[in-house]
Coordinates of C-alpha atoms in Angstrom, one line a residue:
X1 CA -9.2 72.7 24.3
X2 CA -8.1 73.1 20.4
X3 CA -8.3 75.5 18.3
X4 CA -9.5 75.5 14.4
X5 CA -5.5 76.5 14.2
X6 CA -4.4 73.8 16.5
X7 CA -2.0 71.0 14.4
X8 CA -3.5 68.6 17.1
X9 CA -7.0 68.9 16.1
X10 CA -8.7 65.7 17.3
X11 CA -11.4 65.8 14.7
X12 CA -8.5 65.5 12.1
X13 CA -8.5 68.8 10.6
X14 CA -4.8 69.7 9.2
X15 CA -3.9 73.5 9.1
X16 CA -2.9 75.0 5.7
X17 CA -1.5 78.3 4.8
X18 CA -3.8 80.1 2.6
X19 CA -1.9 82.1 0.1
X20 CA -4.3 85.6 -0.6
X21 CA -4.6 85.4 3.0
X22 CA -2.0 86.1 6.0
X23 CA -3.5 83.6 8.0
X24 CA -4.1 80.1 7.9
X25 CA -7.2 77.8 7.4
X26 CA -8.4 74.5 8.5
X27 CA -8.8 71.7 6.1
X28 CA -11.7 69.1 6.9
X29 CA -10.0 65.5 7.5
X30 CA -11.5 62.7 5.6
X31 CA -14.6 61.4 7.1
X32 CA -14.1 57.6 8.1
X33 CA -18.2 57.3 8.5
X34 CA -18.9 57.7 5.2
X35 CA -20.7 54.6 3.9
X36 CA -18.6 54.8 0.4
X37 CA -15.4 54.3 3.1
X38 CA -17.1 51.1 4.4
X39 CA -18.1 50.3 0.9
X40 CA -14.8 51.0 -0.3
X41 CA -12.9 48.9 2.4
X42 CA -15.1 46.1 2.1
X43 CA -14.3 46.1 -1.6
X44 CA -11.2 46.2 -1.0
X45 CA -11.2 43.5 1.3
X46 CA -13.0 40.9 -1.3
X47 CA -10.9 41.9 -4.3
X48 CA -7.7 40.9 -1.8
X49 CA -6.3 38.0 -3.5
X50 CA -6.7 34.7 -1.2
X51 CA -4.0 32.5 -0.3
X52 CA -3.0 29.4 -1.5
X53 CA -3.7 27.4 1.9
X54 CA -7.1 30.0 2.4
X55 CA -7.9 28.7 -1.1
X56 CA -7.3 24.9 -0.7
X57 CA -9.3 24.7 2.7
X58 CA -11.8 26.6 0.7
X59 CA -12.2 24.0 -2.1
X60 CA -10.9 26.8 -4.7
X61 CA -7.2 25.7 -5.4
X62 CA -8.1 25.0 -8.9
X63 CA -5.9 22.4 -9.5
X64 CA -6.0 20.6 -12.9
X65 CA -6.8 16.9 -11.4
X66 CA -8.7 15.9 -14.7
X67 CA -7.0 18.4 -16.9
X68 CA -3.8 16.4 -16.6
X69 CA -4.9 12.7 -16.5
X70 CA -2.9 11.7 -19.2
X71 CA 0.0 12.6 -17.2
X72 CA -1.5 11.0 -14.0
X73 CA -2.1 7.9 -16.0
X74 CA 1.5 7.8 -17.3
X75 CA 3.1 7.6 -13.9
X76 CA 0.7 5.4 -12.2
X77 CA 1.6 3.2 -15.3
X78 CA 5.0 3.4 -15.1
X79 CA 4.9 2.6 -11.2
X80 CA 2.8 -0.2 -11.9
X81 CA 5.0 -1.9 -14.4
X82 CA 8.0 -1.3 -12.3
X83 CA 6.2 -3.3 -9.8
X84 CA 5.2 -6.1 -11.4
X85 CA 9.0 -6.5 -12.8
X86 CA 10.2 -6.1 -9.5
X87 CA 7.6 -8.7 -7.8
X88 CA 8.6 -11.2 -11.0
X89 CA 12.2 -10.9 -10.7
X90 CA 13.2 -10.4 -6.8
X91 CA 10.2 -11.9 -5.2
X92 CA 9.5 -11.4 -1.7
X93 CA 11.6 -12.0 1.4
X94 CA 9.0 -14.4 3.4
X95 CA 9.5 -14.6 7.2
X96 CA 9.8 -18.6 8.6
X97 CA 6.1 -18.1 9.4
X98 CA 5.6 -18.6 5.9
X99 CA 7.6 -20.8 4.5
X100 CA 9.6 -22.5 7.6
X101 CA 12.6 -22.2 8.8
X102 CA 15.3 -21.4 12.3
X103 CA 15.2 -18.9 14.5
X104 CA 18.5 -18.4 16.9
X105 CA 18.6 -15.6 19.4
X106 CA 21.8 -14.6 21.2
X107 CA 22.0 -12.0 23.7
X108 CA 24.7 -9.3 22.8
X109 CA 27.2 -10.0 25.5
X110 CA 31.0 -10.0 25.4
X111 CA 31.4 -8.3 21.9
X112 CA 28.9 -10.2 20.4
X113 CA 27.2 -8.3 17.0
X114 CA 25.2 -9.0 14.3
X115 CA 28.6 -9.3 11.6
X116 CA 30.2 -11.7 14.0
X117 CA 26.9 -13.6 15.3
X118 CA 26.3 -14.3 11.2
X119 CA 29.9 -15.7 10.8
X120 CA 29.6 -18.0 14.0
X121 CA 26.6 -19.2 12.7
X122 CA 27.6 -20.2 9.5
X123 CA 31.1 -22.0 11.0
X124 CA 28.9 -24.1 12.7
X125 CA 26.3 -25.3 10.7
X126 CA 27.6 -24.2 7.4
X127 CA 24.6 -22.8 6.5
X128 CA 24.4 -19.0 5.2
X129 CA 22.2 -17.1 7.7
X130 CA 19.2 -15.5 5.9
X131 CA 19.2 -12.3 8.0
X132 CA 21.0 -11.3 11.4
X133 CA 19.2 -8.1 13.3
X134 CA 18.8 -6.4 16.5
X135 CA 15.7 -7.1 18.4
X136 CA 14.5 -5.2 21.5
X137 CA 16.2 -2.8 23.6
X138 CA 18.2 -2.5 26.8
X139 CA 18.3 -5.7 28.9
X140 CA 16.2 -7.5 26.5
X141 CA 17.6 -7.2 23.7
X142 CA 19.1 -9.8 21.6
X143 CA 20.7 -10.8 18.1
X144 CA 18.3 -12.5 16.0
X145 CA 19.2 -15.4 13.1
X146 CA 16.9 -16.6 10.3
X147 CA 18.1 -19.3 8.2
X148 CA 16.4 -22.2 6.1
X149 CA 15.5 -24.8 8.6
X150 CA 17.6 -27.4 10.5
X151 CA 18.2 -30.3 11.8
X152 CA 18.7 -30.7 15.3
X153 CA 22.2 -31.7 15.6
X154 CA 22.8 -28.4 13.8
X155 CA 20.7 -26.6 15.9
X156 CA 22.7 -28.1 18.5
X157 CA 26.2 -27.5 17.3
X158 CA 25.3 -23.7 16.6
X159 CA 24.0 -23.4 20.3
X160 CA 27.5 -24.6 21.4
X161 CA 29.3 -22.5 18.4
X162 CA 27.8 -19.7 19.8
X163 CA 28.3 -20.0 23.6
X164 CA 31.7 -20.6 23.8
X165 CA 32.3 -17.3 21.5
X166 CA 30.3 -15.0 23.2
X167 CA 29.4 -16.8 26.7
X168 CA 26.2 -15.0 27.2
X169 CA 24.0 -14.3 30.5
X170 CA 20.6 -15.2 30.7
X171 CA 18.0 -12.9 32.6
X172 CA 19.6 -13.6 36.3
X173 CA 22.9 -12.8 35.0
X174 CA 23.7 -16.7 34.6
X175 CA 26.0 -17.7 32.3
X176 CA 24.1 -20.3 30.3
X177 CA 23.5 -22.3 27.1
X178 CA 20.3 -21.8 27.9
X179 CA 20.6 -18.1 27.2
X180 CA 20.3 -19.1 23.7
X181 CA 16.9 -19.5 22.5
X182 CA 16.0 -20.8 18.9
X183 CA 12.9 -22.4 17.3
X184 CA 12.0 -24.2 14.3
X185 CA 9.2 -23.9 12.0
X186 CA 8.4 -26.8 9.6
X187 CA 8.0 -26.0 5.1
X188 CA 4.2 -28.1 5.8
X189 CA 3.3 -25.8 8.2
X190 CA 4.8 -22.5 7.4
X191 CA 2.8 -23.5 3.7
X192 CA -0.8 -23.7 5.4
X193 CA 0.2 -20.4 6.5
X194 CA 0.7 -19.0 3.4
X195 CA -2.2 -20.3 1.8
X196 CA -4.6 -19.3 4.7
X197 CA -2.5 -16.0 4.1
X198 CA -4.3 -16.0 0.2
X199 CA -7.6 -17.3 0.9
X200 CA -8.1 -14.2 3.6
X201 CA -6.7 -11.6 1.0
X202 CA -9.0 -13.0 -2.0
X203 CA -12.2 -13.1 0.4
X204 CA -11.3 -9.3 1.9
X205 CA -11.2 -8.2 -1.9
X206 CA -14.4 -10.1 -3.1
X207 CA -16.3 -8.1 -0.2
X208 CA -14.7 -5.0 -1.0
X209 CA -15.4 -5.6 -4.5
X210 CA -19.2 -6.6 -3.9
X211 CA -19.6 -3.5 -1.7
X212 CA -18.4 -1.2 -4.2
X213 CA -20.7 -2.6 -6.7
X214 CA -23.7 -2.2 -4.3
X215 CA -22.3 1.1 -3.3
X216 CA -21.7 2.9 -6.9
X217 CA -22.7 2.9 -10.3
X218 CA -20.4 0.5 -12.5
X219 CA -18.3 3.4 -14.0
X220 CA -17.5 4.6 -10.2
X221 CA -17.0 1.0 -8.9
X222 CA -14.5 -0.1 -11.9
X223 CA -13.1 3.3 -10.6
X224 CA -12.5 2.7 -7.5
X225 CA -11.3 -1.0 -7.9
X226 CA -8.5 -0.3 -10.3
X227 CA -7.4 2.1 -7.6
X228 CA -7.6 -0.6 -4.8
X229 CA -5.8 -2.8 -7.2
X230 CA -3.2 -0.3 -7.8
X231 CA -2.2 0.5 -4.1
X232 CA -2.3 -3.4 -3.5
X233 CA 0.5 -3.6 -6.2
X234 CA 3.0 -0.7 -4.9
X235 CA 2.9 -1.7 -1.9
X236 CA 3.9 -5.4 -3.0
X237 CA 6.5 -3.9 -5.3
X238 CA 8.6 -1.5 -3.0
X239 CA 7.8 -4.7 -0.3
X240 CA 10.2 -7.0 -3.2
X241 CA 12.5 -4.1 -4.7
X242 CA 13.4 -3.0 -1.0
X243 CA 13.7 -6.5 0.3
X244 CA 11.2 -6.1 3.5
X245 CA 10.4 -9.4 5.3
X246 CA 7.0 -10.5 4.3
X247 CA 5.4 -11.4 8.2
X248 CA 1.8 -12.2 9.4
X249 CA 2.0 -8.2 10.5
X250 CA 2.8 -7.0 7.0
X251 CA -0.5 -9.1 5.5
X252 CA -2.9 -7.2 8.5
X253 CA -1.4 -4.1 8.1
X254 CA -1.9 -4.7 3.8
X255 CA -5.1 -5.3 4.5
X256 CA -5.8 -2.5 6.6
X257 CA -4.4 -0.1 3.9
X258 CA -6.7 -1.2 1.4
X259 CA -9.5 -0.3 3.5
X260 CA -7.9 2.9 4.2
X261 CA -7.7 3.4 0.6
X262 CA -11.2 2.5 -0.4
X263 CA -12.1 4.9 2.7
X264 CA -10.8 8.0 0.9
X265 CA -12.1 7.1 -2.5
X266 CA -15.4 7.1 -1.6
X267 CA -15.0 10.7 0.4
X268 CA -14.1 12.2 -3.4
X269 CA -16.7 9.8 -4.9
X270 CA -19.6 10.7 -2.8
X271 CA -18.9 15.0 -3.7
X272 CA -18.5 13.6 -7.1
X273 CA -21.9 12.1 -7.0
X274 CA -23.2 15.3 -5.2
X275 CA -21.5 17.4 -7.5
X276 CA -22.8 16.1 -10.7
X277 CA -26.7 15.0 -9.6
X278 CA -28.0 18.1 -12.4
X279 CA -25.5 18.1 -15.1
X280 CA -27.1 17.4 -17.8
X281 CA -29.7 20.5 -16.4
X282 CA -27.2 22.7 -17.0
X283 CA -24.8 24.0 -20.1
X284 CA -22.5 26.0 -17.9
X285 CA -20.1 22.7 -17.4
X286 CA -18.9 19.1 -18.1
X287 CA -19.0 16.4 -16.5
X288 CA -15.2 16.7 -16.2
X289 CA -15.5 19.9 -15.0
X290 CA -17.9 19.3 -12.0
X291 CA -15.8 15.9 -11.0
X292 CA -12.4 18.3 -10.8
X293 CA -14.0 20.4 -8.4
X294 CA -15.2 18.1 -6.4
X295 CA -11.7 16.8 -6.1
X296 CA -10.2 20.2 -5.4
X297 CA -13.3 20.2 -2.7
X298 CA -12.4 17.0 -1.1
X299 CA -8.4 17.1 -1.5
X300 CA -7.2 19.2 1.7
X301 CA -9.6 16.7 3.8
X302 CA -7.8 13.8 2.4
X303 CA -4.7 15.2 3.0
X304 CA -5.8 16.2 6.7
X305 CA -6.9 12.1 7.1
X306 CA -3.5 11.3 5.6
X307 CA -1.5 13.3 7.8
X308 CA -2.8 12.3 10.7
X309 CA -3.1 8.6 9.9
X310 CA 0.8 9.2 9.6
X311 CA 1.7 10.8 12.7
X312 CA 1.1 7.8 15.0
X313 CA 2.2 5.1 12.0
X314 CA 5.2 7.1 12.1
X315 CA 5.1 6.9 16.3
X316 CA 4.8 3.5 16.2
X317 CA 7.6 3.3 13.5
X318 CA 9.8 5.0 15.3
X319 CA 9.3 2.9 18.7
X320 CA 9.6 -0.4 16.8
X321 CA 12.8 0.3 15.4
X322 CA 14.8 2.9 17.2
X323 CA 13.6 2.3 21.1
X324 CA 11.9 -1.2 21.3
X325 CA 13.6 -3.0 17.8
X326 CA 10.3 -5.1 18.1
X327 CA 10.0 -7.0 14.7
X328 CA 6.3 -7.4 14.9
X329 CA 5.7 -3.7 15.2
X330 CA 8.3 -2.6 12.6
X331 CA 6.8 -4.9 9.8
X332 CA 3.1 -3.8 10.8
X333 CA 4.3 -0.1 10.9
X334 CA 5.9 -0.1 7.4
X335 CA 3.5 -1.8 5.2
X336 CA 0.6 0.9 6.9
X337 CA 2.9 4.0 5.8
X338 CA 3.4 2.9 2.5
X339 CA 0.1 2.2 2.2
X340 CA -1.6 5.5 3.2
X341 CA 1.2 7.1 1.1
X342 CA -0.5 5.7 -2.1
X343 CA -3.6 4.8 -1.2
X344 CA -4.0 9.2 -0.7
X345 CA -2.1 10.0 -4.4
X346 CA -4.8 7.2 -6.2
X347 CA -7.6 8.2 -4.6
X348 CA -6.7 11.9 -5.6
X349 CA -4.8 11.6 -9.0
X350 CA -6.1 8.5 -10.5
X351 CA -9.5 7.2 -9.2
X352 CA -11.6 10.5 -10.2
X353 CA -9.4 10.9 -13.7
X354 CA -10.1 7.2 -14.5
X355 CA -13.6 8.0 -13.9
X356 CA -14.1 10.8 -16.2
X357 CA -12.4 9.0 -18.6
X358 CA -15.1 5.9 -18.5
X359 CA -17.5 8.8 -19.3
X360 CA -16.2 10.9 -21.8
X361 CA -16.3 7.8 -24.1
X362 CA -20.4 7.3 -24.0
X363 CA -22.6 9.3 -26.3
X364 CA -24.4 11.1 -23.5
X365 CA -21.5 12.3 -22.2
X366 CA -19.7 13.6 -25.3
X367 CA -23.4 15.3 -26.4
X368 CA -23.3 16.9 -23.5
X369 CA -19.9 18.4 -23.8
X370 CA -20.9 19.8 -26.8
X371 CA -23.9 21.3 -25.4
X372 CA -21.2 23.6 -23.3
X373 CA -18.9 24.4 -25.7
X374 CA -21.7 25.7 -28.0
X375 CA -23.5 27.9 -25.3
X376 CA -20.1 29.0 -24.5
X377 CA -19.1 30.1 -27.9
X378 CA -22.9 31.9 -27.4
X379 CA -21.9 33.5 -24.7
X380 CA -18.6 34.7 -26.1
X381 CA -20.3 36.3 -28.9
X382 CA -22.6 38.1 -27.5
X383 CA -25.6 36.0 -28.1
X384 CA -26.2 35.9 -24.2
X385 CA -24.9 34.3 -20.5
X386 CA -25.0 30.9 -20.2
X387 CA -27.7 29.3 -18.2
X388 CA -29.8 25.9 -17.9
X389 CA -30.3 23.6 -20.8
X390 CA -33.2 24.2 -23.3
X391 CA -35.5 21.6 -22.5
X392 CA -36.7 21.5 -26.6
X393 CA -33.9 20.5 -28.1
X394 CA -29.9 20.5 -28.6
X395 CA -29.9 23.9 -28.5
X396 CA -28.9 25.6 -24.8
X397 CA -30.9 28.6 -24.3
X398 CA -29.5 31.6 -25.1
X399 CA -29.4 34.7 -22.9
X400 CA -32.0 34.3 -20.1
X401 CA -32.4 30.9 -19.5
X402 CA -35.9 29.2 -20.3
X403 CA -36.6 25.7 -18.3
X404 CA -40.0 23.8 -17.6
X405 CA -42.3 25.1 -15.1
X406 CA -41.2 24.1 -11.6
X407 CA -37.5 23.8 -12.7
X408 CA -35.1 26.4 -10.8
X409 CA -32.8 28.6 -13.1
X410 CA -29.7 30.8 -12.8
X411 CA -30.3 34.4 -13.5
X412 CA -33.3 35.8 -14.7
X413 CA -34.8 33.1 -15.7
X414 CA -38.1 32.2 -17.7
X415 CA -40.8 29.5 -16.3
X416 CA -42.5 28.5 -19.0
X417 CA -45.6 26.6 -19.0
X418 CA -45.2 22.7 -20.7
X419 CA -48.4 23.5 -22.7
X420 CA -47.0 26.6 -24.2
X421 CA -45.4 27.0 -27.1
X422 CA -44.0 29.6 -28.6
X423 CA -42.7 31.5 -32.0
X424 CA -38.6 32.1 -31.9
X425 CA -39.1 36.1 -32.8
X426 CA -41.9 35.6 -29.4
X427 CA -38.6 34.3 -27.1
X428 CA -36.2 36.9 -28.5
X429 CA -38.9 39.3 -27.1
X430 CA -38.8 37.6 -23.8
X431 CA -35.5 37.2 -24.1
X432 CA -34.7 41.6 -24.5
X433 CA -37.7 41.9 -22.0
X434 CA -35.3 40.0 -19.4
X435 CA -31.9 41.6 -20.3
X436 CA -33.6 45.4 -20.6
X437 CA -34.4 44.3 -16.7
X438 CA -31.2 43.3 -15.5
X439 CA -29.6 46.2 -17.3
X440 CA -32.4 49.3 -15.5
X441 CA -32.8 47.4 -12.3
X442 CA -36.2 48.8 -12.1
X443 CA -39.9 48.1 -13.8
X444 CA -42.5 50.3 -13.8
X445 CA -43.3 51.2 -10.1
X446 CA -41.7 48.3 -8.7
X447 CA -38.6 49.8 -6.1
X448 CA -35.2 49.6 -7.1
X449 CA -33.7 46.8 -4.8
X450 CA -36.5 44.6 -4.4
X451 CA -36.8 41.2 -5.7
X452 CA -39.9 42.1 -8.9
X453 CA -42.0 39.4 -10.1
X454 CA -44.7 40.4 -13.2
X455 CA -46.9 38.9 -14.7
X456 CA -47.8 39.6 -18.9
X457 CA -49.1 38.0 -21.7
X458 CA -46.9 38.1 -24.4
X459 CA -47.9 38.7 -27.7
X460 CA -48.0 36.0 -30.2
X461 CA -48.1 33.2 -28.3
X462 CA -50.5 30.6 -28.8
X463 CA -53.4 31.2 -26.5
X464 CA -52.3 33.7 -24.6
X465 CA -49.5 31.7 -22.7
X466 CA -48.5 33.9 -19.3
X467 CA -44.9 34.5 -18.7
X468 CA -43.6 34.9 -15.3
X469 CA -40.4 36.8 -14.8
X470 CA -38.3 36.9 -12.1
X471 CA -35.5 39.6 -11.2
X472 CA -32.8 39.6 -8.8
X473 CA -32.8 42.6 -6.6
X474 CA -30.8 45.7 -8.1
X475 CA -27.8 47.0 -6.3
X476 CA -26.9 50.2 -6.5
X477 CA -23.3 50.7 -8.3
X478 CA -20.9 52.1 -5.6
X479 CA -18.0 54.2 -6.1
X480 CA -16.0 50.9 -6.9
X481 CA -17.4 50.4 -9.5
X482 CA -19.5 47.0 -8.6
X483 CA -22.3 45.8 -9.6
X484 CA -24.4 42.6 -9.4
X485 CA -24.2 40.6 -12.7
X486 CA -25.3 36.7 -12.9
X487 CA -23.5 34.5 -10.8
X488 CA -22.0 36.4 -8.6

């Protein structure tokens, strides 16, 4: 048991040492029941500054997507140009499947690698060998040869070139000529390819193209084809500058890319459309402003997509090349990394920017912009918050917001009637009317806390017109010094 002296006192009390007095005396601890302590540490808690992953997943990183576009635009278009130059000037590196050619495999036996495979080759046939690579792994792996295409007695003497250097085993250990494989594809036949190759990529964009159409307004569609376009002509440029071989694979992965692409554009074009339904309703943002948020809303989900389309491109990336050297795989694997790569930066930085910038160049838009900076410069002066747009002209409505019957407001707002009219000194009474209660909380007998809804006929207007007003509920100020104010 303690005492009121005790220094263990479980109800907290501390002893001090009272100086007119030879004793001592018990001071009360603080009491952690108190509502203002719960008040207080839930203040506390919401005024704790979020993080920047906490805001992100949140949609609040307030990131300057549209702010910057003229910056976005410049790199894209540097990228772009690159390219092109690139694509004009190297080309691409087309597999035999394309444009014809030989194939030669040699299995890597008796010292036998790419460097000295190549120079066989060549001695043989006299014919520089395209590319010489590793294909496979463990006991089937083998050195393959692309070159242009030959005849047969070259495809003969290379066979024998080649077995007498490196006398290679076939699968039951057999020292063989036969354990060097090769096959020939013809320029007729390797061009049908190609051209089937372009007919399939035209007709995949024309139904892209018609579905955007169908699925957007134009300003959004040219939007989101540009960015298609764009992701289609990186990928084809760092294909050329880096000197990838151009395969059946690397046309199905393309095309699966582009779909991937056009996937995330319309997951930041359908919260645009959400996003900016009402506003012209409103004078408490642009356009621009609504379609950057809905990009900071949408950007940590198309990162999440990105990521983990990457994680098993990267997989299979990784198995192609390093374990299983399968070319198939590695051409399939590279075009689809590179693709998601870009198609996630247009979809983000260029798409929605291009967008805004369609809009910001049409009359309604640019009225509308000036609508908000207006009632903002209102609002700055002291004229009043900002609220919905006054339905009887330019003119955004100053302090409470007035809006036809039926329409919702923000704050305390003012339902007016559409066969009333009324004098401008009549609104400015509404208008104190509505600020006086916001400011006391209370009307009359109404309790303080509860939402109040009255009904008066203000004087002046013609016929008597009733005015409804509706309050928020009143919360008592605490000790933080809170209070509600609009939009919070």
């Amino acid at each position: 048991m303690s005492t009121p002296n005790d220094p263990h006192d479980p109800n907290g009390a501390v002893p001090v040492t009272d100086p007119t007095s030879s004793g001592t005396t018990t001071a009360p601890g603080p009491d952690t029941s108190a509502p203002e302590a719960d008040t207080a540490r839930a203040d506390a808690a919401a005024d704790r500054p979020a993080g920047f992953l906490e805001r992100m997943y949140n949609g609040e990183g307030g990131f300057a997507f549209v702010g910057h576009r003229r910056r976005w635009f410049t790199i894209f278009g540097i990228v772009v140009v690159a390219c092109l130059v690139t694509i004009l000037v190297r080309g691409f590196s087309l597999g035999i499947d394309f444009e014809g050619g030989t194939r030669m495999t040699v299995p890597p036996d008796n010292g036998a690698d790419e460097t000295s495979v190549s120079r066989t080759f060549h001695d043989a046939t006299g014919v520089e060998a395209q590319s010489t690579q590793v294909v496979g792994s463990g006991a089937s792996q083998t050195i393959e040869i692309t070159s242009e295409r030959l005849s047969n007695d070259q495809v003969d003497k290379a066979r024998v070139a080649l077995f007498n250097a490196f006398h290679p085993k076939d699968n039951n250990g057999q020292v063989t000529p036969d354990a060097i494989g090769d096959s020939t594809v013809s320029e007729s036949w390797g061009g049908s390819i190609t051209k089937r190759m372009v007919i399939a990529l035209g007709v995949f964009l024309l139904l892209i193209f018609a579905y955007i159409a169908i699925r957007f307004e134009r300003d959004m569609a040219i939007s989101a084809i540009v960015a298609l376009l764009v992701d289609l002509i990186v990928v084809s440029g760092i294909y050329s500058l880096v000197g990838f071989e151009v395969s059946p694979a690397t046309v199905i992965g393309l095309l699966t890319i582009l779909a991937y692409s056009l996937y995330d554009t319309v997951v930041v074009f359908d919260k645009v459309r959400e996003n900016t339904a009402d506003v012209f309703g409103s004078t408490r943002s642009t356009y621009g402003e609504q379609v950057n948020l809905a990009v900071n809303q949408t950007v940590m989900r198309s990162i999440n997509t990105s990521l983990f389309s990457i994680v098993p491109i990267a997989s299979l990336l990784v198995v192609a090349v390093w374990l299983m050297g399968v070319g198939t795989l590695k051409d399939l694997a590279l075009v689809q990394l590179i693709g998601v790569i870009a198609g996630t930066f247009s979809s983000i930085f260029l798409a929605s920017p291009l967008l805004v910038t369609l809009k910001s160049v049409q009359k309604a838009y640019r009225e509308h912009d000036a609508k908000v900076a207006r009632a903002r410069e209102l609002a700055a002066s002291g004229a009043g918050p900002l609220g919905r747009a006054d339905v009887s002209g330019d003119r955004p409505a100053d302090g409470a917001a007035t809006a036809t019957a039926g329409e919702p407001g923000t704050g305390a707002a003012t339902a007016v009637d559409p066969a009333a009219t009324a004098a401008d000194a009549d609104r400015g009474a509404v208008v104190a009317r509505s600020s006086s209660v916001l400011t006391s909380g209370t009307d009359g007998d109404a309790p303080a806390g509860d939402p109040t809804v009255t009904d008066d006929t203000t004087p002046g207007d013609a016929a008597g017109t009733a005015r409804r007003t509706v309050r928020p509920p009143s919360t008592p100020t605490t000790d933080s010094g809170r209070s509600w104010r609009p939009g919070m």
